[in-house]
């Protein structure tokens, strides 16, 4: 690690600055404690800790085992383990007796909040709008320098994706009037309960789409259509062979594949990550059935195999034009259209000259999650959660958070601080 001396005066200086304080960088900071010499700080634009708060619907569950927490897979004795959280907050017996198969997302959020507080190295309310390099990295918020660092770890997460056909022609990326993001549901209906007969369409056949449908049912809506592109609303494959993609041994195999095959492999494996939890699908089908029993009419019409290719606002409704998988087109009109159409990596706040990339081009990510750049020998830049095409389907996921952070720390310190052991492999991938 380099220790730089030339830097803008009067600013706090860190060995490593992490931008973003979501689970990815929290894992990095937790493992860095005691391992990385010199101060480490995380910067987050939020005013305080929150984990996808807009999608924290009642009863939602984590899709990942709590053993795969911020640290345990590489450092089970680390004080930031989920188990230590359960014990030190006095909830271990109540938690065990609740016998969760999958833990509430709210519990995971509480765990992250606890870890953030314990770390004490997070600067909230700092939106890093740019980073330039002047012998050290200079972090800018609203064009004003706020801190400097020798190294950077970017854990910026993702943001909702609005397909072009739903975007306001005058405002790219902003949904048309009447179209809202799943993240805006609670805010949209706050204080104005909709009438049961108001029509709603949810677009997107993944977990967020399913949860949006359940939320609309909870709000009392009874005319809901759920549109998905796949031929059926596919459940997440959580089987043992599917979970083999979520282990370090497979990541190593994936990196040995020719680049032109990797994207194809990821799309073949996507239902191990982007499918809907079986329990969510069962809940939805059961609620739909029970309302039909009571009222003689199912509130949710499932519309798989449709690709929405056009949207227009007409007299207070949104008209959607859909291409059907089996051929032909059809239209659906609704008062409310909710988008659950996936997420894309947040933009990198790096000055363009740092990476020398063309407009919209994504940087190549090395096996140790670093970016190649001019001063990369002395001042490292690492990125989390944007390496799916180089590191596999696991990358945006929580499963190997701690392993990724361990790889970054080993590389930063140029020695094996954490050993990553995955030896009992019974599958020979091709
Ligand atoms: C609702 C939901 C549930 C999910 N559940 C699961 C699950 O059960 N299992 C699983 O494996 N995966 C799940 N995922 C996918 C993924 O694991 C999560 O999105 C996870 O939060 C990603 O962590 P992250 O730290 O990379 O990003 P984020 O959690 O998005 O955190 C990024 C942070 O960076 C901050 N930030 C971004 N840009 C800047 C900037 N320029 N300056 C300052 N701060 C900035 C943001 O405010 C944010 O706090 C889920 C995703 C969603 C949306």
JSON list of N, CA, C and O and ligand atoms in Angstrom, two decimals, residues 19-25 43-46 50-52 55 61-64 105 126-129 155-158 183 208 211 343 346-347 349 384-385 396-399 401 404, ligand 1:
[
{"chain": "A", "resi": 19, "resn": "UNK", "atom": "N", "xyz": [-17.01, 4.40, -1.44]},
{"chain": "A", "resi": 19, "resn": "UNK", "atom": "CA", "xyz": [-18.18, 5.22, -1.80]},
{"chain": "A", "resi": 19, "resn": "UNK", "atom": "C", "xyz": [-19.37, 4.29, -1.84]},
{"chain": "A", "resi": 19, "resn": "UNK", "atom": "O", "xyz": [-19.39, 3.30, -2.58]},
{"chain": "A", "resi": 20, "resn": "UNK", "atom": "N", "xyz": [-20.39, 4.61, -1.02]},
{"chain": "A", "resi": 20, "resn": "UNK", "atom": "CA", "xyz": [-21.54, 3.73, -0.83]},
{"chain": "A", "resi": 20, "resn": "UNK", "atom": "C", "xyz": [-21.36, 2.95, 0.45]},
{"chain": "A", "resi": 20, "resn": "UNK", "atom": "O", "xyz": [-20.25, 2.49, 0.76]},
{"chain": "A", "resi": 21, "resn": "UNK", "atom": "N", "xyz": [-22.44, 2.83, 1.22]},
{"chain": "A", "resi": 21, "resn": "UNK", "atom": "CA", "xyz": [-22.39, 2.05, 2.47]},
{"chain": "A", "resi": 21, "resn": "UNK", "atom": "C", "xyz": [-23.53, 1.05, 2.49]},
{"chain": "A", "resi": 21, "resn": "UNK", "atom": "O", "xyz": [-24.22, 0.88, 3.49]},
{"chain": "A", "resi": 22, "resn": "UNK", "atom": "N", "xyz": [-23.73, 0.37, 1.35]},
{"chain": "A", "resi": 22, "resn": "UNK", "atom": "CA", "xyz": [-24.65, -0.76, 1.29]},
{"chain": "A", "resi": 22, "resn": "UNK", "atom": "C", "xyz": [-23.91, -2.00, 1.78]},
{"chain": "A", "resi": 22, "resn": "UNK", "atom": "O", "xyz": [-22.76, -1.93, 2.22]},
{"chain": "A", "resi": 23, "resn": "UNK", "atom": "N", "xyz": [-24.56, -3.17, 1.68]},
{"chain": "A", "resi": 23, "resn": "UNK", "atom": "CA", "xyz": [-23.94, -4.39, 2.18]},
{"chain": "A", "resi": 23, "resn": "UNK", "atom": "C", "xyz": [-22.55, -4.65, 1.60]},
{"chain": "A", "resi": 23, "resn": "UNK", "atom": "O", "xyz": [-21.67, -5.15, 2.31]},
{"chain": "A", "resi": 24, "resn": "UNK", "atom": "N", "xyz": [-22.31, -4.31, 0.33]},
{"chain": "A", "resi": 24, "resn": "UNK", "atom": "CA", "xyz": [-21.02, -4.62, -0.29]},
{"chain": "A", "resi": 24, "resn": "UNK", "atom": "C", "xyz": [-19.89, -3.89, 0.45]},
{"chain": "A", "resi": 24, "resn": "UNK", "atom": "O", "xyz": [-18.91, -4.51, 0.88]},
{"chain": "A", "resi": 25, "resn": "UNK", "atom": "N", "xyz": [-20.01, -2.59, 0.59]},
{"chain": "A", "resi": 25, "resn": "UNK", "atom": "CA", "xyz": [-18.93, -1.85, 1.25]},
{"chain": "A", "resi": 25, "resn": "UNK", "atom": "C", "xyz": [-18.93, -2.04, 2.77]},
{"chain": "A", "resi": 25, "resn": "UNK", "atom": "O", "xyz": [-17.89, -1.91, 3.41]},
{"chain": "A", "resi": 43, "resn": "UNK", "atom": "N", "xyz": [-18.57, 6.56, 2.54]},
{"chain": "A", "resi": 43, "resn": "UNK", "atom": "CA", "xyz": [-19.38, 7.76, 2.30]},
{"chain": "A", "resi": 43, "resn": "UNK", "atom": "C", "xyz": [-20.69, 7.32, 1.67]},
{"chain": "A", "resi": 43, "resn": "UNK", "atom": "O", "xyz": [-20.68, 6.54, 0.71]},
{"chain": "A", "resi": 44, "resn": "UNK", "atom": "N", "xyz": [-21.81, 7.81, 2.18]},
{"chain": "A", "resi": 44, "resn": "UNK", "atom": "CA", "xyz": [-23.09, 7.44, 1.57]},
{"chain": "A", "resi": 44, "resn": "UNK", "atom": "C", "xyz": [-23.99, 8.68, 1.50]},
{"chain": "A", "resi": 44, "resn": "UNK", "atom": "O", "xyz": [-24.05, 9.47, 2.44]},
{"chain": "A", "resi": 45, "resn": "UNK", "atom": "N", "xyz": [-24.72, 8.78, 0.39]},
{"chain": "A", "resi": 45, "resn": "UNK", "atom": "CA", "xyz": [-25.57, 9.96, 0.21]},
{"chain": "A", "resi": 45, "resn": "UNK", "atom": "C", "xyz": [-26.80, 9.92, 1.12]},
{"chain": "A", "resi": 45, "resn": "UNK", "atom": "O", "xyz": [-27.42, 10.94, 1.37]},
{"chain": "A", "resi": 46, "resn": "UNK", "atom": "N", "xyz": [-27.15, 8.74, 1.62]},
{"chain": "A", "resi": 46, "resn": "UNK", "atom": "CA", "xyz": [-28.30, 8.67, 2.54]},
{"chain": "A", "resi": 46, "resn": "UNK", "atom": "C", "xyz": [-27.96, 9.41, 3.84]},
{"chain": "A", "resi": 46, "resn": "UNK", "atom": "O", "xyz": [-26.80, 9.48, 4.23]},
{"chain": "A", "resi": 50, "resn": "UNK", "atom": "N", "xyz": [-30.03, 2.74, 5.55]},
{"chain": "A", "resi": 50, "resn": "UNK", "atom": "CA", "xyz": [-31.30, 2.15, 5.09]},
{"chain": "A", "resi": 50, "resn": "UNK", "atom": "C", "xyz": [-30.96, 1.22, 3.94]},
{"chain": "A", "resi": 50, "resn": "UNK", "atom": "O", "xyz": [-30.11, 1.54, 3.12]},
{"chain": "A", "resi": 51, "resn": "UNK", "atom": "N", "xyz": [-31.63, 0.07, 3.91]},
{"chain": "A", "resi": 51, "resn": "UNK", "atom": "CA", "xyz": [-31.37, -0.92, 2.85]},
{"chain": "A", "resi": 51, "resn": "UNK", "atom": "C", "xyz": [-32.63, -1.09, 2.02]},
{"chain": "A", "resi": 51, "resn": "UNK", "atom": "O", "xyz": [-33.60, -1.66, 2.49]},
{"chain": "A", "resi": 52, "resn": "UNK", "atom": "N", "xyz": [-32.63, -0.60, 0.80]},
{"chain": "A", "resi": 52, "resn": "UNK", "atom": "CA", "xyz": [-33.79, -0.64, -0.10]},
{"chain": "A", "resi": 52, "resn": "UNK", "atom": "C", "xyz": [-35.09, -0.36, 0.66]},
{"chain": "A", "resi": 52, "resn": "UNK", "atom": "O", "xyz": [-36.03, -1.17, 0.63]},
{"chain": "A", "resi": 55, "resn": "UNK", "atom": "N", "xyz": [-38.67, -0.72, -0.84]},
{"chain": "A", "resi": 55, "resn": "UNK", "atom": "CA", "xyz": [-39.18, -2.04, -1.22]},
{"chain": "A", "resi": 55, "resn": "UNK", "atom": "C", "xyz": [-39.33, -2.94, 0.00]},
{"chain": "A", "resi": 55, "resn": "UNK", "atom": "O", "xyz": [-39.45, -4.16, -0.12]},
{"chain": "A", "resi": 61, "resn": "UNK", "atom": "N", "xyz": [-38.98, -11.49, 2.54]},
{"chain": "A", "resi": 61, "resn": "UNK", "atom": "CA", "xyz": [-37.93, -12.36, 3.09]},
{"chain": "A", "resi": 61, "resn": "UNK", "atom": "C", "xyz": [-36.63, -12.23, 2.30]},
{"chain": "A", "resi": 61, "resn": "UNK", "atom": "O", "xyz": [-36.66, -11.97, 1.09]},
{"chain": "A", "resi": 62, "resn": "UNK", "atom": "N", "xyz": [-35.52, -12.48, 2.98]},
{"chain": "A", "resi": 62, "resn": "UNK", "atom": "CA", "xyz": [-34.22, -12.51, 2.32]},
{"chain": "A", "resi": 62, "resn": "UNK", "atom": "C", "xyz": [-34.12, -13.80, 1.48]},
{"chain": "A", "resi": 62, "resn": "UNK", "atom": "O", "xyz": [-34.60, -14.85, 1.92]},
{"chain": "A", "resi": 63, "resn": "UNK", "atom": "N", "xyz": [-33.53, -13.70, 0.31]},
{"chain": "A", "resi": 63, "resn": "UNK", "atom": "CA", "xyz": [-33.40, -14.89, -0.55]},
{"chain": "A", "resi": 63, "resn": "UNK", "atom": "C", "xyz": [-32.08, -15.62, -0.31]},
{"chain": "A", "resi": 63, "resn": "UNK", "atom": "O", "xyz": [-31.75, -16.53, -1.05]},
{"chain": "A", "resi": 64, "resn": "UNK", "atom": "N", "xyz": [-31.34, -15.16, 0.68]},
{"chain": "A", "resi": 64, "resn": "UNK", "atom": "CA", "xyz": [-30.00, -15.70, 0.91]},
{"chain": "A", "resi": 64, "resn": "UNK", "atom": "C", "xyz": [-29.88, -16.14, 2.37]},
{"chain": "A", "resi": 64, "resn": "UNK", "atom": "O", "xyz": [-30.46, -15.50, 3.25]},
{"chain": "A", "resi": 105, "resn": "UNK", "atom": "N", "xyz": [-36.48, -9.59, 5.50]},
{"chain": "A", "resi": 105, "resn": "UNK", "atom": "CA", "xyz": [-35.53, -8.58, 4.99]},
{"chain": "A", "resi": 105, "resn": "UNK", "atom": "C", "xyz": [-35.32, -7.48, 6.03]},
{"chain": "A", "resi": 105, "resn": "UNK", "atom": "O", "xyz": [-34.26, -6.89, 6.14]},
{"chain": "A", "resi": 126, "resn": "UNK", "atom": "N", "xyz": [-23.32, 12.38, 2.43]},
{"chain": "A", "resi": 126, "resn": "UNK", "atom": "CA", "xyz": [-22.30, 12.88, 1.47]},
{"chain": "A", "resi": 126, "resn": "UNK", "atom": "C", "xyz": [-22.55, 12.19, 0.13]},
{"chain": "A", "resi": 126, "resn": "UNK", "atom": "O", "xyz": [-22.32, 11.00, -0.03]},
{"chain": "A", "resi": 127, "resn": "UNK", "atom": "N", "xyz": [-23.05, 12.95, -0.82]},
{"chain": "A", "resi": 127, "resn": "UNK", "atom": "CA", "xyz": [-23.28, 12.44, -2.17]},
{"chain": "A", "resi": 127, "resn": "UNK", "atom": "C", "xyz": [-22.01, 12.71, -2.97]},
{"chain": "A", "resi": 127, "resn": "UNK", "atom": "O", "xyz": [-21.71, 13.86, -3.28]},
{"chain": "A", "resi": 128, "resn": "UNK", "atom": "N", "xyz": [-21.27, 11.66, -3.24]},
{"chain": "A", "resi": 128, "resn": "UNK", "atom": "CA", "xyz": [-20.00, 11.87, -3.96]},
{"chain": "A", "resi": 128, "resn": "UNK", "atom": "C", "xyz": [-20.32, 12.03, -5.45]},
{"chain": "A", "resi": 128, "resn": "UNK", "atom": "O", "xyz": [-20.71, 11.08, -6.12]},
{"chain": "A", "resi": 129, "resn": "UNK", "atom": "N", "xyz": [-20.19, 13.24, -5.92]},
{"chain": "A", "resi": 129, "resn": "UNK", "atom": "CA", "xyz": [-20.58, 13.53, -7.30]},
{"chain": "A", "resi": 129, "resn": "UNK", "atom": "C", "xyz": [-19.40, 13.40, -8.26]},
{"chain": "A", "resi": 129, "resn": "UNK", "atom": "O", "xyz": [-19.57, 13.37, -9.47]},
{"chain": "A", "resi": 155, "resn": "UNK", "atom": "N", "xyz": [-18.81, 0.96, -4.01]},
{"chain": "A", "resi": 155, "resn": "UNK", "atom": "CA", "xyz": [-19.93, 0.04, -3.76]},
{"chain": "A", "resi": 155, "resn": "UNK", "atom": "C", "xyz": [-21.21, 0.81, -3.94]},
{"chain": "A", "resi": 155, "resn": "UNK", "atom": "O", "xyz": [-21.94, 1.09, -3.00]},
{"chain": "A", "resi": 156, "resn": "UNK", "atom": "N", "xyz": [-21.47, 1.20, -5.19]},
{"chain": "A", "resi": 156, "resn": "UNK", "atom": "CA", "xyz": [-22.53, 2.18, -5.49]},
{"chain": "A", "resi": 156, "resn": "UNK", "atom": "C", "xyz": [-23.90, 1.55, -5.67]},
{"chain": "A", "resi": 156, "resn": "UNK", "atom": "O", "xyz": [-24.91, 2.25, -5.70]},
{"chain": "A", "resi": 157, "resn": "UNK", "atom": "N", "xyz": [-23.93, 0.22, -5.82]},
{"chain": "A", "resi": 157, "resn": "UNK", "atom": "CA", "xyz": [-25.21, -0.45, -5.99]},
{"chain": "A", "resi": 157, "resn": "UNK", "atom": "C", "xyz": [-25.82, -0.20, -7.36]},
{"chain": "A", "resi": 157, "resn": "UNK", "atom": "O", "xyz": [-25.13, 0.13, -8.33]},
{"chain": "A", "resi": 158, "resn": "UNK", "atom": "N", "xyz": [-27.13, -0.39, -7.41]},
{"chain": "A", "resi": 158, "resn": "UNK", "atom": "CA", "xyz": [-27.85, -0.31, -8.68]},
{"chain": "A", "resi": 158, "resn": "UNK", "atom": "C", "xyz": [-29.00, 0.68, -8.55]},
{"chain": "A", "resi": 158, "resn": "UNK", "atom": "O", "xyz": [-29.32, 1.11, -7.45]},
{"chain": "A", "resi": 183, "resn": "UNK", "atom": "N", "xyz": [-40.55, 1.18, -6.57]},
{"chain": "A", "resi": 183, "resn": "UNK", "atom": "CA", "xyz": [-40.01, 1.89, -5.41]},
{"chain": "A", "resi": 183, "resn": "UNK", "atom": "C", "xyz": [-40.92, 3.04, -4.98]},
{"chain": "A", "resi": 183, "resn": "UNK", "atom": "O", "xyz": [-40.79, 3.54, -3.86]},
{"chain": "A", "resi": 208, "resn": "UNK", "atom": "N", "xyz": [-39.45, -8.42, -7.50]},
{"chain": "A", "resi": 208, "resn": "UNK", "atom": "CA", "xyz": [-40.00, -7.09, -7.21]},
{"chain": "A", "resi": 208, "resn": "UNK", "atom": "C", "xyz": [-41.40, -6.95, -7.80]},
{"chain": "A", "resi": 208, "resn": "UNK", "atom": "O", "xyz": [-42.30, -6.36, -7.19]},
{"chain": "A", "resi": 211, "resn": "UNK", "atom": "N", "xyz": [-43.83, -8.87, -5.60]},
{"chain": "A", "resi": 211, "resn": "UNK", "atom": "CA", "xyz": [-44.09, -8.14, -4.35]},
{"chain": "A", "resi": 211, "resn": "UNK", "atom": "C", "xyz": [-44.97, -6.92, -4.60]},
{"chain": "A", "resi": 211, "resn": "UNK", "atom": "O", "xyz": [-45.78, -6.55, -3.76]},
{"chain": "A", "resi": 343, "resn": "UNK", "atom": "N", "xyz": [-32.85, -3.58, -12.66]},
{"chain": "A", "resi": 343, "resn": "UNK", "atom": "CA", "xyz": [-31.98, -2.53, -12.16]},
{"chain": "A", "resi": 343, "resn": "UNK", "atom": "C", "xyz": [-30.68, -2.53, -12.97]},
{"chain": "A", "resi": 343, "resn": "UNK", "atom": "O", "xyz": [-30.33, -3.54, -13.58]},
{"chain": "A", "resi": 346, "resn": "UNK", "atom": "N", "xyz": [-25.30, 1.77, -10.84]},
{"chain": "A", "resi": 346, "resn": "UNK", "atom": "CA", "xyz": [-25.30, 3.24, -10.70]},
{"chain": "A", "resi": 346, "resn": "UNK", "atom": "C", "xyz": [-24.09, 3.81, -11.45]},
{"chain": "A", "resi": 346, "resn": "UNK", "atom": "O", "xyz": [-23.06, 3.13, -11.55]},
{"chain": "A", "resi": 347, "resn": "UNK", "atom": "N", "xyz": [-24.20, 5.03, -11.96]},
{"chain": "A", "resi": 347, "resn": "UNK", "atom": "CA", "xyz": [-23.05, 5.59, -12.70]},
{"chain": "A", "resi": 347, "resn": "UNK", "atom": "C", "xyz": [-21.82, 5.77, -11.80]},
{"chain": "A", "resi": 347, "resn": "UNK", "atom": "O", "xyz": [-21.94, 6.09, -10.62]},
{"chain": "A", "resi": 349, "resn": "UNK", "atom": "N", "xyz": [-18.86, 7.75, -10.32]},
{"chain": "A", "resi": 349, "resn": "UNK", "atom": "CA", "xyz": [-18.61, 9.19, -10.19]},
{"chain": "A", "resi": 349, "resn": "UNK", "atom": "C", "xyz": [-17.14, 9.55, -10.41]},
{"chain": "A", "resi": 349, "resn": "UNK", "atom": "O", "xyz": [-16.59, 10.39, -9.69]},
{"chain": "A", "resi": 384, "resn": "UNK", "atom": "N", "xyz": [-17.35, -2.97, -6.65]},
{"chain": "A", "resi": 384, "resn": "UNK", "atom": "CA", "xyz": [-18.18, -4.08, -6.18]},
{"chain": "A", "resi": 384, "resn": "UNK", "atom": "C", "xyz": [-19.50, -4.04, -6.96]},
{"chain": "A", "resi": 384, "resn": "UNK", "atom": "O", "xyz": [-20.01, -2.98, -7.30]},
{"chain": "A", "resi": 385, "resn": "UNK", "atom": "N", "xyz": [-20.03, -5.23, -7.19]},
{"chain": "A", "resi": 385, "resn": "UNK", "atom": "CA", "xyz": [-21.39, -5.38, -7.73]},
{"chain": "A", "resi": 385, "resn": "UNK", "atom": "C", "xyz": [-21.56, -4.76, -9.12]},
{"chain": "A", "resi": 385, "resn": "UNK", "atom": "O", "xyz": [-22.55, -4.10, -9.39]},
{"chain": "A", "resi": 396, "resn": "UNK", "atom": "N", "xyz": [-23.91, -9.62, -8.41]},
{"chain": "A", "resi": 396, "resn": "UNK", "atom": "CA", "xyz": [-24.74, -8.60, -7.77]},
{"chain": "A", "resi": 396, "resn": "UNK", "atom": "C", "xyz": [-25.42, -9.09, -6.50]},
{"chain": "A", "resi": 396, "resn": "UNK", "atom": "O", "xyz": [-26.15, -8.35, -5.85]},
{"chain": "A", "resi": 397, "resn": "UNK", "atom": "N", "xyz": [-25.16, -10.32, -6.14]},
{"chain": "A", "resi": 397, "resn": "UNK", "atom": "CA", "xyz": [-25.87, -11.01, -5.09]},
{"chain": "A", "resi": 397, "resn": "UNK", "atom": "C", "xyz": [-25.20, -10.86, -3.72]},
{"chain": "A", "resi": 397, "resn": "UNK", "atom": "O", "xyz": [-24.03, -10.52, -3.65]},
{"chain": "A", "resi": 398, "resn": "UNK", "atom": "N", "xyz": [-25.94, -11.16, -2.66]},
{"chain": "A", "resi": 398, "resn": "UNK", "atom": "CA", "xyz": [-25.34, -11.09, -1.31]},
{"chain": "A", "resi": 398, "resn": "UNK", "atom": "C", "xyz": [-24.48, -12.31, -0.98]},
{"chain": "A", "resi": 398, "resn": "UNK", "atom": "O", "xyz": [-23.69, -12.27, -0.04]},
{"chain": "A", "resi": 399, "resn": "UNK", "atom": "N", "xyz": [-24.64, -13.38, -1.74]},
{"chain": "A", "resi": 399, "resn": "UNK", "atom": "CA", "xyz": [-24.05, -14.68, -1.35]},
{"chain": "A", "resi": 399, "resn": "UNK", "atom": "C", "xyz": [-22.56, -14.63, -1.05]},
{"chain": "A", "resi": 399, "resn": "UNK", "atom": "O", "xyz": [-22.11, -15.17, -0.05]},
{"chain": "A", "resi": 401, "resn": "UNK", "atom": "N", "xyz": [-20.59, -11.85, -0.75]},
{"chain": "A", "resi": 401, "resn": "UNK", "atom": "CA", "xyz": [-20.13, -10.51, -0.36]},
{"chain": "A", "resi": 401, "resn": "UNK", "atom": "C", "xyz": [-18.79, -10.55, 0.35]},
{"chain": "A", "resi": 401, "resn": "UNK", "atom": "O", "xyz": [-17.86, -9.82, 0.01]},
{"chain": "A", "resi": 404, "resn": "UNK", "atom": "N", "xyz": [-15.83, -11.62, -1.84]},
{"chain": "A", "resi": 404, "resn": "UNK", "atom": "CA", "xyz": [-15.38, -10.53, -2.73]},
{"chain": "A", "resi": 404, "resn": "UNK", "atom": "C", "xyz": [-14.56, -9.51, -1.94]},
{"chain": "A", "resi": 404, "resn": "UNK", "atom": "O", "xyz": [-13.48, -9.07, -2.38]},
{"chain": "B", "resi": 1, "resn": "LIG", "atom": "C1", "xyz": [-35.44, -5.12, -2.70]},
{"chain": "B", "resi": 1, "resn": "LIG", "atom": "C2", "xyz": [-34.21, -5.92, -2.95]},
{"chain": "B", "resi": 1, "resn": "LIG", "atom": "C3", "xyz": [-34.00, -7.09, -2.26]},
{"chain": "B", "resi": 1, "resn": "LIG", "atom": "C4", "xyz": [-32.86, -7.84, -2.49]},
{"chain": "B", "resi": 1, "resn": "LIG", "atom": "N1", "xyz": [-32.71, -9.02, -1.81]},
{"chain": "B", "resi": 1, "resn": "LIG", "atom": "C5", "xyz": [-31.64, -9.78, -2.06]},
{"chain": "B", "resi": 1, "resn": "LIG", "atom": "C6", "xyz": [-31.50, -11.04, -1.40]},
{"chain": "B", "resi": 1, "resn": "LIG", "atom": "O1", "xyz": [-32.36, -11.46, -0.63]},
{"chain": "B", "resi": 1, "resn": "LIG", "atom": "N2", "xyz": [-30.39, -11.77, -1.67]},
{"chain": "B", "resi": 1, "resn": "LIG", "atom": "C7", "xyz": [-29.42, -11.34, -2.55]},
{"chain": "B", "resi": 1, "resn": "LIG", "atom": "O2", "xyz": [-28.44, -12.02, -2.74]},
{"chain": "B", "resi": 1, "resn": "LIG", "atom": "N3", "xyz": [-29.55, -10.15, -3.18]},
{"chain": "B", "resi": 1, "resn": "LIG", "atom": "C8", "xyz": [-30.62, -9.37, -2.97]},
{"chain": "B", "resi": 1, "resn": "LIG", "atom": "N4", "xyz": [-30.75, -8.17, -3.64]},
{"chain": "B", "resi": 1, "resn": "LIG", "atom": "C9", "xyz": [-29.70, -7.75, -4.61]},
{"chain": "B", "resi": 1, "resn": "LIG", "atom": "C10", "xyz": [-28.45, -7.10, -3.94]},
{"chain": "B", "resi": 1, "resn": "LIG", "atom": "O3", "xyz": [-27.84, -8.02, -3.10]},
{"chain": "B", "resi": 1, "resn": "LIG", "atom": "C11", "xyz": [-28.79, -5.84, -3.18]},
{"chain": "B", "resi": 1, "resn": "LIG", "atom": "O4", "xyz": [-29.24, -4.86, -4.07]},
{"chain": "B", "resi": 1, "resn": "LIG", "atom": "C12", "xyz": [-27.64, -5.26, -2.33]},
{"chain": "B", "resi": 1, "resn": "LIG", "atom": "O5", "xyz": [-28.16, -4.20, -1.57]},
{"chain": "B", "resi": 1, "resn": "LIG", "atom": "C13", "xyz": [-26.46, -4.77, -3.17]},
{"chain": "B", "resi": 1, "resn": "LIG", "atom": "O6", "xyz": [-25.54, -4.20, -2.30]},
{"chain": "B", "resi": 1, "resn": "LIG", "atom": "P1", "xyz": [-24.61, -2.96, -2.70]},
{"chain": "B", "resi": 1, "resn": "LIG", "atom": "O7", "xyz": [-23.88, -2.56, -1.47]},
{"chain": "B", "resi": 1, "resn": "LIG", "atom": "O8", "xyz": [-23.84, -3.33, -3.89]},
{"chain": "B", "resi": 1, "resn": "LIG", "atom": "O9", "xyz": [-25.61, -1.82, -3.16]},
{"chain": "B", "resi": 1, "resn": "LIG", "atom": "P2", "xyz": [-26.71, -0.98, -2.38]},
{"chain": "B", "resi": 1, "resn": "LIG", "atom": "O10", "xyz": [-27.32, -1.79, -1.30]},
{"chain": "B", "resi": 1, "resn": "LIG", "atom": "O11", "xyz": [-27.60, -0.41, -3.41]},
{"chain": "B", "resi": 1, "resn": "LIG", "atom": "O12", "xyz": [-25.89, 0.19, -1.69]},
{"chain": "B", "resi": 1, "resn": "LIG", "atom": "C14", "xyz": [-25.27, 1.20, -2.43]},
{"chain": "B", "resi": 1, "resn": "LIG", "atom": "C15", "xyz": [-25.17, 2.43, -1.55]},
{"chain": "B", "resi": 1, "resn": "LIG", "atom": "O13", "xyz": [-24.37, 3.37, -2.23]},
{"chain": "B", "resi": 1, "resn": "LIG", "atom": "C16", "xyz": [-24.90, 4.68, -2.04]},
{"chain": "B", "resi": 1, "resn": "LIG", "atom": "N5", "xyz": [-24.41, 5.50, -3.16]},
{"chain": "B", "resi": 1, "resn": "LIG", "atom": "C17", "xyz": [-24.51, 5.22, -4.48]},
{"chain": "B", "resi": 1, "resn": "LIG", "atom": "N6", "xyz": [-23.88, 6.17, -5.21]},
{"chain": "B", "resi": 1, "resn": "LIG", "atom": "C18", "xyz": [-23.37, 7.04, -4.30]},
{"chain": "B", "resi": 1, "resn": "LIG", "atom": "C19", "xyz": [-22.61, 8.23, -4.45]},
{"chain": "B", "resi": 1, "resn": "LIG", "atom": "N7", "xyz": [-22.22, 8.69, -5.65]},
{"chain": "B", "resi": 1, "resn": "LIG", "atom": "N8", "xyz": [-22.25, 8.90, -3.33]},
{"chain": "B", "resi": 1, "resn": "LIG", "atom": "C20", "xyz": [-22.61, 8.43, -2.10]},
{"chain": "B", "resi": 1, "resn": "LIG", "atom": "N9", "xyz": [-23.33, 7.31, -1.92]},
{"chain": "B", "resi": 1, "resn": "LIG", "atom": "C21", "xyz": [-23.70, 6.63, -3.01]},
{"chain": "B", "resi": 1, "resn": "LIG", "atom": "C22", "xyz": [-26.40, 4.46, -2.01]},
{"chain": "B", "resi": 1, "resn": "LIG", "atom": "O14", "xyz": [-27.04, 5.49, -1.28]},
{"chain": "B", "resi": 1, "resn": "LIG", "atom": "C23", "xyz": [-26.51, 3.10, -1.30]},
{"chain": "B", "resi": 1, "resn": "LIG", "atom": "O15", "xyz": [-26.70, 3.25, 0.09]},
{"chain": "B", "resi": 1, "resn": "LIG", "atom": "C24", "xyz": [-31.89, -7.41, -3.44]},
{"chain": "B", "resi": 1, "resn": "LIG", "atom": "C25", "xyz": [-32.11, -6.24, -4.15]},
{"chain": "B", "resi": 1, "resn": "LIG", "atom": "C26", "xyz": [-33.26, -5.50, -3.93]},
{"chain": "B", "resi": 1, "resn": "LIG", "atom": "C27", "xyz": [-33.49, -4.25, -4.73]}
]
